[in-house]
C-alpha cells in the first residue's frame, strides 16, 4: 500500500511539474506605471499562491494573443479604448475564462485569473481602490513576449481562440 501511495504521489508531482508547452516565451520588461493618453493599460496579474502555480495561462484580447501568464508575473498590455473580450486559456487544459470590459483611454485596469475549486477558472477585474494593487505592482515581475525566442502562433491556436470567442459570444 505504501508503494502505491508513493507511486501515485510521484506521478502527480511529475504531472504538475511537466507543464504543457506555452505559446510564447516571455521575458522581463520595464514596468509601465501609467497608460498612454490614447490607450488603456491592462495589467493581467498572477500572484503566486502555490495551488495551481504550475499552470500557465494563455491570455487573449479577442483573437489577439497577448502572452503567457505565469505565477509571480504580470503582463502589461496597451489596449485601444472600447469593448474587449479578454480570454484566458489554461495551458494544462480546462475551460477558458472570459471577461467583457469597456476600456477608457488613459485608464489602468487590473485583471486577475482566479482558480475556484470545483467551479473552474474565472477572470476578475479589480477596482482602482483594491488594496492588492500596490502589492501586485511591487511584487510581480512584468513580462512581455520574447519575439526572438517565440515562434509565430500556430494556426490551430488562433483557430481555437476564434472558436472559443465565437462560442462565448453566441451563448445566451
GROMACS .gro file of N, CA, C and O in nm, residues 86-172:
model
  348
   86UNK      N    1  -1.170   3.977  -2.301
   86UNK     CA    2  -1.043   3.916  -2.262
   86UNK      C    3  -1.069   3.771  -2.229
   86UNK      O    4  -1.170   3.737  -2.166
   87UNK      N    5  -0.976   3.684  -2.271
   87UNK     CA    6  -0.992   3.540  -2.253
   87UNK      C    7  -0.863   3.482  -2.198
   87UNK      O    8  -0.754   3.529  -2.232
   88UNK      N    9  -0.878   3.380  -2.117
   88UNK     CA   10  -0.763   3.309  -2.062
   88UNK      C   11  -0.785   3.161  -2.083
   88UNK      O   12  -0.892   3.107  -2.053
   89UNK      N   13  -0.680   3.094  -2.134
   89UNK     CA   14  -0.682   2.951  -2.161
   89UNK      C   15  -0.574   2.884  -2.075
   89UNK      O   16  -0.457   2.913  -2.093
   90UNK      N   17  -0.614   2.797  -1.981
   90UNK     CA   18  -0.512   2.725  -1.903
   90UNK      C   19  -0.433   2.630  -1.993
   90UNK      O   20  -0.490   2.556  -2.071
   91UNK      N   21  -0.300   2.633  -1.982
   91UNK     CA   22  -0.216   2.551  -2.070
   91UNK      C   23  -0.229   2.402  -2.041
   91UNK      O   24  -0.191   2.321  -2.124
   92UNK      N   25  -0.278   2.365  -1.924
   92UNK     CA   26  -0.292   2.223  -1.893
   92UNK      C   27  -0.436   2.177  -1.907
   92UNK      O   28  -0.480   2.083  -1.842
   93UNK      N   29  -0.509   2.241  -1.991
   93UNK     CA   30  -0.647   2.201  -2.016
   93UNK      C   31  -0.742   2.271  -1.920
   93UNK      O   32  -0.702   2.343  -1.832
   94UNK      N   33  -0.865   2.248  -1.940
   94UNK     CA   34  -0.967   2.315  -1.858
   94UNK      C   35  -1.046   2.410  -1.944
   94UNK      O   36  -1.026   2.422  -2.064
   95UNK      N   37  -1.137   2.477  -1.879
   95UNK     CA   38  -1.225   2.568  -1.951
   95UNK      C   39  -1.168   2.708  -1.957
   95UNK      O   40  -1.107   2.755  -1.862
   96UNK      N   41  -1.192   2.772  -2.067
   96UNK     CA   42  -1.150   2.910  -2.084
   96UNK      C   43  -1.230   2.999  -1.989
   96UNK      O   44  -1.344   2.967  -1.953
   97UNK      N   45  -1.171   3.112  -1.954
   97UNK     CA   46  -1.240   3.214  -1.874
   97UNK      C   47  -1.249   3.341  -1.958
   97UNK      O   48  -1.161   3.368  -2.039
   98UNK      N   49  -1.356   3.417  -1.937
   98UNK     CA   50  -1.384   3.534  -2.019
   98UNK      C   51  -1.420   3.654  -1.932
   98UNK      O   52  -1.476   3.638  -1.824
   99UNK      N   53  -1.390   3.773  -1.984
   99UNK     CA   54  -1.432   3.895  -1.917
   99UNK      C   55  -1.458   4.000  -2.024
   99UNK      O   56  -1.369   4.034  -2.102
  100UNK      N   57  -1.581   4.050  -2.028
  100UNK     CA   58  -1.616   4.160  -2.117
  100UNK      C   59  -1.593   4.290  -2.041
  100UNK      O   60  -1.637   4.303  -1.926
  101UNK      N   61  -1.526   4.383  -2.105
  101UNK     CA   62  -1.498   4.511  -2.039
  101UNK      C   63  -1.489   4.619  -2.145
  101UNK      O   64  -1.445   4.594  -2.257
  102UNK      N   65  -1.534   4.737  -2.110
  102UNK     CA   66  -1.519   4.852  -2.199
  102UNK      C   67  -1.411   4.941  -2.141
  102UNK      O   68  -1.425   4.993  -2.031
  103UNK      N   69  -1.301   4.955  -2.214
  103UNK     CA   70  -1.186   5.030  -2.164
  103UNK      C   71  -1.194   5.176  -2.206
  103UNK      O   72  -1.254   5.210  -2.307
  104UNK      N   73  -1.132   5.259  -2.125
  104UNK     CA   74  -1.130   5.403  -2.147
  104UNK      C   75  -0.984   5.448  -2.162
  104UNK      O   76  -0.897   5.404  -2.085
  105UNK      N   77  -0.958   5.533  -2.258
  105UNK     CA   78  -0.822   5.583  -2.280
  105UNK      C   79  -0.768   5.649  -2.154
  105UNK      O   80  -0.840   5.721  -2.084
  106UNK      N   81  -0.642   5.621  -2.123
  106UNK     CA   82  -0.576   5.682  -2.008
  106UNK      C   83  -0.600   5.610  -1.876
  106UNK      O   84  -0.540   5.644  -1.775
  107UNK      N   85  -0.687   5.509  -1.875
  107UNK     CA   86  -0.720   5.439  -1.751
  107UNK      C   87  -0.638   5.310  -1.739
  107UNK      O   88  -0.604   5.248  -1.839
  108UNK      N   89  -0.609   5.269  -1.615
  108UNK     CA   90  -0.534   5.147  -1.587
  108UNK      C   91  -0.629   5.044  -1.527
  108UNK      O   92  -0.707   5.076  -1.436
  109UNK      N   93  -0.621   4.921  -1.577
  109UNK     CA   94  -0.707   4.811  -1.531
  109UNK      C   95  -0.621   4.697  -1.480
  109UNK      O   96  -0.510   4.675  -1.529
  110UNK      N   97  -0.674   4.622  -1.385
  110UNK     CA   98  -0.608   4.501  -1.334
  110UNK      C   99  -0.704   4.385  -1.347
  110UNK      O  100  -0.816   4.389  -1.295
  111UNK      N  101  -0.662   4.282  -1.419
  111UNK     CA  102  -0.743   4.163  -1.440
  111UNK      C  103  -0.668   4.043  -1.384
  111UNK      O  104  -0.550   4.025  -1.413
  112UNK      N  105  -0.738   3.964  -1.304
  112UNK     CA  106  -0.675   3.853  -1.235
  112UNK      C  107  -0.752   3.724  -1.258
  112UNK      O  108  -0.872   3.718  -1.234
  113UNK      N  109  -0.682   3.620  -1.307
  113UNK     CA  110  -0.747   3.488  -1.316
  113UNK      C  111  -0.760   3.430  -1.174
  113UNK      O  112  -0.667   3.439  -1.095
  114UNK      N  113  -0.874   3.374  -1.145
  114UNK     CA  114  -0.900   3.313  -1.015
  114UNK      C  115  -0.938   3.167  -1.035
  114UNK      O  116  -1.034   3.138  -1.106
  115UNK      N  117  -0.861   3.077  -0.974
  115UNK     CA  118  -0.894   2.935  -0.978
  115UNK      C  119  -0.986   2.907  -0.860
  115UNK      O  120  -0.948   2.926  -0.744
  116UNK      N  121  -1.108   2.864  -0.891
  116UNK     CA  122  -1.207   2.838  -0.787
  116UNK      C  123  -1.233   2.687  -0.783
  116UNK      O  124  -1.281   2.632  -0.881
  117UNK      N  125  -1.195   2.622  -0.671
  117UNK     CA  126  -1.213   2.476  -0.663
  117UNK      C  127  -1.358   2.436  -0.694
  117UNK      O  128  -1.453   2.501  -0.649
  118UNK      N  129  -1.372   2.331  -0.771
  118UNK     CA  130  -1.499   2.272  -0.812
  118UNK      C  131  -1.581   2.360  -0.905
  118UNK      O  132  -1.689   2.323  -0.947
  119UNK      N  133  -1.532   2.479  -0.937
  119UNK     CA  134  -1.602   2.569  -1.028
  119UNK      C  135  -1.521   2.589  -1.155
  119UNK      O  136  -1.573   2.580  -1.265
  120UNK      N  137  -1.393   2.617  -1.139
  120UNK     CA  138  -1.306   2.639  -1.254
  120UNK      C  139  -1.239   2.774  -1.249
  120UNK      O  140  -1.218   2.832  -1.142
  121UNK      N  141  -1.207   2.824  -1.364
  121UNK     CA  142  -1.133   2.949  -1.377
  121UNK      C  143  -1.229   3.064  -1.405
  121UNK      O  144  -1.320   3.052  -1.488
  122UNK      N  145  -1.208   3.175  -1.337
  122UNK     CA  146  -1.286   3.297  -1.359
  122UNK      C  147  -1.190   3.414  -1.370
  122UNK      O  148  -1.084   3.414  -1.308
  123UNK      N  149  -1.227   3.515  -1.447
  123UNK     CA  150  -1.150   3.639  -1.455
  123UNK      C  151  -1.220   3.746  -1.373
  123UNK      O  152  -1.341   3.763  -1.385
  124UNK      N  153  -1.143   3.816  -1.293
  124UNK     CA  154  -1.198   3.925  -1.214
  124UNK      C  155  -1.124   4.054  -1.245
  124UNK      O  156  -1.004   4.053  -1.272
  125UNK      N  157  -1.196   4.165  -1.241
  125UNK     CA  158  -1.136   4.297  -1.260
  125UNK      C  159  -1.134   4.366  -1.124
  125UNK      O  160  -1.236   4.377  -1.057
  126UNK      N  161  -1.016   4.411  -1.083
  126UNK     CA  162  -1.002   4.478  -0.954
  126UNK      C  163  -1.044   4.624  -0.967
  126UNK      O  164  -1.017   4.689  -1.068
  127UNK      N  165  -1.110   4.672  -0.864
  127UNK     CA  166  -1.145   4.814  -0.859
  127UNK      C  167  -1.019   4.895  -0.834
  127UNK      O  168  -0.922   4.845  -0.775
  128UNK      N  169  -1.018   5.022  -0.874
  128UNK     CA  170  -0.900   5.107  -0.858
  128UNK      C  171  -0.859   5.121  -0.711
  128UNK      O  172  -0.742   5.143  -0.681
  129UNK      N  173  -0.953   5.104  -0.620
  129UNK     CA  174  -0.924   5.118  -0.476
  129UNK      C  175  -0.879   4.987  -0.411
  129UNK      O  176  -0.853   4.984  -0.291
  130UNK      N  177  -0.866   4.881  -0.488
  130UNK     CA  178  -0.829   4.749  -0.434
  130UNK      C  179  -0.692   4.757  -0.367
  130UNK      O  180  -0.594   4.796  -0.431
  131UNK      N  181  -0.682   4.721  -0.239
  131UNK     CA  182  -0.553   4.731  -0.169
  131UNK      C  183  -0.446   4.635  -0.221
  131UNK      O  184  -0.328   4.656  -0.194
  132UNK      N  185  -0.484   4.534  -0.298
  132UNK     CA  186  -0.386   4.439  -0.351
  132UNK      C  187  -0.303   4.499  -0.465
  132UNK      O  188  -0.194   4.450  -0.496
  133UNK      N  189  -0.351   4.605  -0.527
  133UNK     CA  190  -0.283   4.662  -0.643
  133UNK      C  191  -0.141   4.705  -0.611
  133UNK      O  192  -0.048   4.676  -0.687
  134UNK      N  193  -0.120   4.771  -0.498
  134UNK     CA  194   0.017   4.814  -0.465
  134UNK      C  195   0.108   4.693  -0.444
  134UNK      O  196   0.224   4.695  -0.485
  135UNK      N  197   0.055   4.585  -0.384
  135UNK     CA  198   0.134   4.463  -0.368
  135UNK      C  199   0.168   4.403  -0.504
  135UNK      O  200   0.280   4.358  -0.526
  136UNK      N  201   0.071   4.398  -0.594
  136UNK     CA  202   0.095   4.344  -0.728
  136UNK      C  203   0.203   4.423  -0.799
  136UNK      O  204   0.293   4.367  -0.860
  137UNK      N  205   0.193   4.556  -0.792
  137UNK     CA  206   0.292   4.641  -0.860
  137UNK      C  207   0.432   4.622  -0.802
  137UNK      O  208   0.531   4.630  -0.874
  138UNK      N  209   0.440   4.598  -0.671
  138UNK     CA  210   0.570   4.581  -0.605
  138UNK      C  211   0.629   4.442  -0.621
  138UNK      O  212   0.750   4.426  -0.629
  139UNK      N  213   0.542   4.340  -0.625
  139UNK     CA  214   0.595   4.203  -0.617
  139UNK      C  215   0.593   4.124  -0.747
  139UNK      O  216   0.667   4.026  -0.760
  140UNK      N  217   0.511   4.162  -0.843
  140UNK     CA  218   0.501   4.084  -0.966
  140UNK      C  219   0.599   4.135  -1.072
  140UNK      O  220   0.615   4.255  -1.091
  141UNK      N  221   0.660   4.042  -1.142
  141UNK     CA  222   0.757   4.075  -1.246
  141UNK      C  223   0.684   4.100  -1.377
  141UNK      O  224   0.614   4.012  -1.426
  142UNK      N  225   0.699   4.220  -1.435
  142UNK     CA  226   0.634   4.245  -1.564
  142UNK      C  227   0.703   4.167  -1.676
  142UNK      O  228   0.825   4.165  -1.684
  143UNK      N  229   0.622   4.104  -1.760
  143UNK     CA  230   0.674   4.022  -1.869
  143UNK      C  231   0.612   4.066  -2.000
  143UNK      O  232   0.501   4.120  -2.004
  144UNK      N  233   0.685   4.038  -2.108
  144UNK     CA  234   0.637   4.061  -2.243
  144UNK      C  235   0.685   3.945  -2.330
  144UNK      O  236   0.777   3.873  -2.291
  145UNK      N  237   0.625   3.929  -2.445
  145UNK     CA  238   0.665   3.821  -2.535
  145UNK      C  239   0.806   3.846  -2.586
  145UNK      O  240   0.839   3.956  -2.632
  146UNK      N  241   0.890   3.744  -2.575
  146UNK     CA  242   1.026   3.749  -2.630
  146UNK      C  243   1.017   3.704  -2.775
  146UNK      O  244   1.020   3.585  -2.804
  147UNK      N  245   1.005   3.800  -2.865
  147UNK     CA  246   0.984   3.768  -3.006
  147UNK      C  247   1.104   3.696  -3.068
  147UNK      O  248   1.088   3.623  -3.166
  148UNK      N  249   1.222   3.712  -3.010
  148UNK     CA  250   1.340   3.645  -3.066
  148UNK      C  251   1.341   3.495  -3.033
  148UNK      O  252   1.411   3.419  -3.099
  149UNK      N  253   1.263   3.454  -2.933
  149UNK     CA  254   1.261   3.313  -2.892
  149UNK      C  255   1.124   3.247  -2.910
  149UNK      O  256   1.105   3.132  -2.874
  150UNK      N  257   1.028   3.322  -2.963
  150UNK     CA  258   0.892   3.271  -2.979
  150UNK      C  259   0.861   3.252  -3.126
  150UNK      O  260   0.880   3.343  -3.207
  151UNK      N  261   0.813   3.135  -3.159
  151UNK     CA  262   0.772   3.105  -3.296
  151UNK      C  263   0.640   3.175  -3.326
  151UNK      O  264   0.564   3.207  -3.234
  152UNK      N  265   0.611   3.197  -3.453
  152UNK     CA  266   0.479   3.252  -3.487
  152UNK      C  267   0.368   3.160  -3.432
  152UNK      O  268   0.388   3.040  -3.420
  153UNK      N  269   0.256   3.220  -3.398
  153UNK     CA  270   0.145   3.141  -3.343
  153UNK      C  271   0.100   3.035  -3.442
  153UNK      O  272   0.080   3.066  -3.560
  154UNK      N  273   0.082   2.913  -3.395
  154UNK     CA  274   0.029   2.811  -3.485
  154UNK      C  275  -0.116   2.843  -3.521
  154UNK      O  276  -0.192   2.894  -3.439
  155UNK      N  277  -0.152   2.812  -3.643
  155UNK     CA  278  -0.289   2.837  -3.690
  155UNK      C  279  -0.392   2.769  -3.600
  155UNK      O  280  -0.497   2.826  -3.571
  156UNK      N  281  -0.360   2.649  -3.549
  156UNK     CA  282  -0.457   2.579  -3.464
  156UNK      C  283  -0.482   2.654  -3.334
  156UNK      O  284  -0.593   2.649  -3.280
  157UNK      N  285  -0.384   2.730  -3.282
  157UNK     CA  286  -0.405   2.809  -3.160
  157UNK      C  287  -0.498   2.926  -3.189
  157UNK      O  288  -0.587   2.957  -3.110
  158UNK      N  289  -0.477   2.991  -3.303
  158UNK     CA  290  -0.564   3.102  -3.342
  158UNK      C  291  -0.705   3.052  -3.368
  158UNK      O  292  -0.804   3.112  -3.324
  159UNK      N  293  -0.717   2.939  -3.438
  159UNK     CA  294  -0.848   2.880  -3.465
  159UNK      C  295  -0.920   2.844  -3.335
  159UNK      O  296  -1.041   2.865  -3.322
  160UNK      N  297  -0.845   2.791  -3.239
  160UNK     CA  298  -0.903   2.754  -3.108
  160UNK      C  299  -0.955   2.878  -3.036
  160UNK      O  300  -1.064   2.878  -2.980
  161UNK      N  301  -0.878   2.987  -3.040
  161UNK     CA  302  -0.921   3.111  -2.975
  161UNK      C  303  -1.045   3.166  -3.044
  161UNK      O  304  -1.141   3.208  -2.978
  162UNK      N  305  -1.046   3.165  -3.178
  162UNK     CA  306  -1.164   3.213  -3.252
  162UNK      C  307  -1.287   3.130  -3.220
  162UNK      O  308  -1.397   3.184  -3.200
  163UNK      N  309  -1.270   2.999  -3.215
  163UNK     CA  310  -1.382   2.909  -3.185
  163UNK      C  311  -1.438   2.937  -3.045
  163UNK      O  312  -1.560   2.946  -3.027
  164UNK      N  313  -1.350   2.954  -2.947
  164UNK     CA  314  -1.396   2.981  -2.810
  164UNK      C  315  -1.460   3.118  -2.798
  164UNK      O  316  -1.559   3.135  -2.728
  165UNK      N  317  -1.403   3.217  -2.867
  165UNK     CA  318  -1.462   3.351  -2.866
  165UNK      C  319  -1.601   3.348  -2.928
  165UNK      O  320  -1.697   3.403  -2.871
  166UNK      N  321  -1.616   3.283  -3.043
  166UNK     CA  322  -1.747   3.274  -3.109
  166UNK      C  323  -1.848   3.202  -3.022
  166UNK      O  324  -1.964   3.244  -3.013
  167UNK      N  325  -1.807   3.092  -2.959
  167UNK     CA  326  -1.899   3.017  -2.873
  167UNK      C  327  -1.943   3.102  -2.754
  167UNK      O  328  -2.059   3.104  -2.715
  168UNK      N  329  -1.849   3.177  -2.696
  168UNK     CA  330  -1.881   3.263  -2.581
  168UNK      C  331  -1.976   3.374  -2.622
  168UNK      O  332  -2.074   3.403  -2.554
  169UNK      N  333  -1.948   3.438  -2.735
  169UNK     CA  334  -2.030   3.550  -2.779
  169UNK      C  335  -2.170   3.508  -2.824
  169UNK      O  336  -2.263   3.585  -2.818
  170UNK      N  337  -2.183   3.382  -2.870
  170UNK     CA  338  -2.314   3.338  -2.917
  170UNK      C  339  -2.395   3.267  -2.807
  170UNK      O  340  -2.510   3.232  -2.829
  171UNK      N  341  -2.335   3.251  -2.689
  171UNK     CA  342  -2.408   3.186  -2.579
  171UNK      C  343  -2.516   3.280  -2.527
  171UNK      O  344  -2.498   3.403  -2.528
  172UNK      N  345  -2.627   3.222  -2.483
  172UNK     CA  346  -2.737   3.308  -2.434
  172UNK      C  347  -2.704   3.383  -2.307
  172UNK      O  348  -2.622   3.357  -2.232
   0.00000   0.00000   0.00000
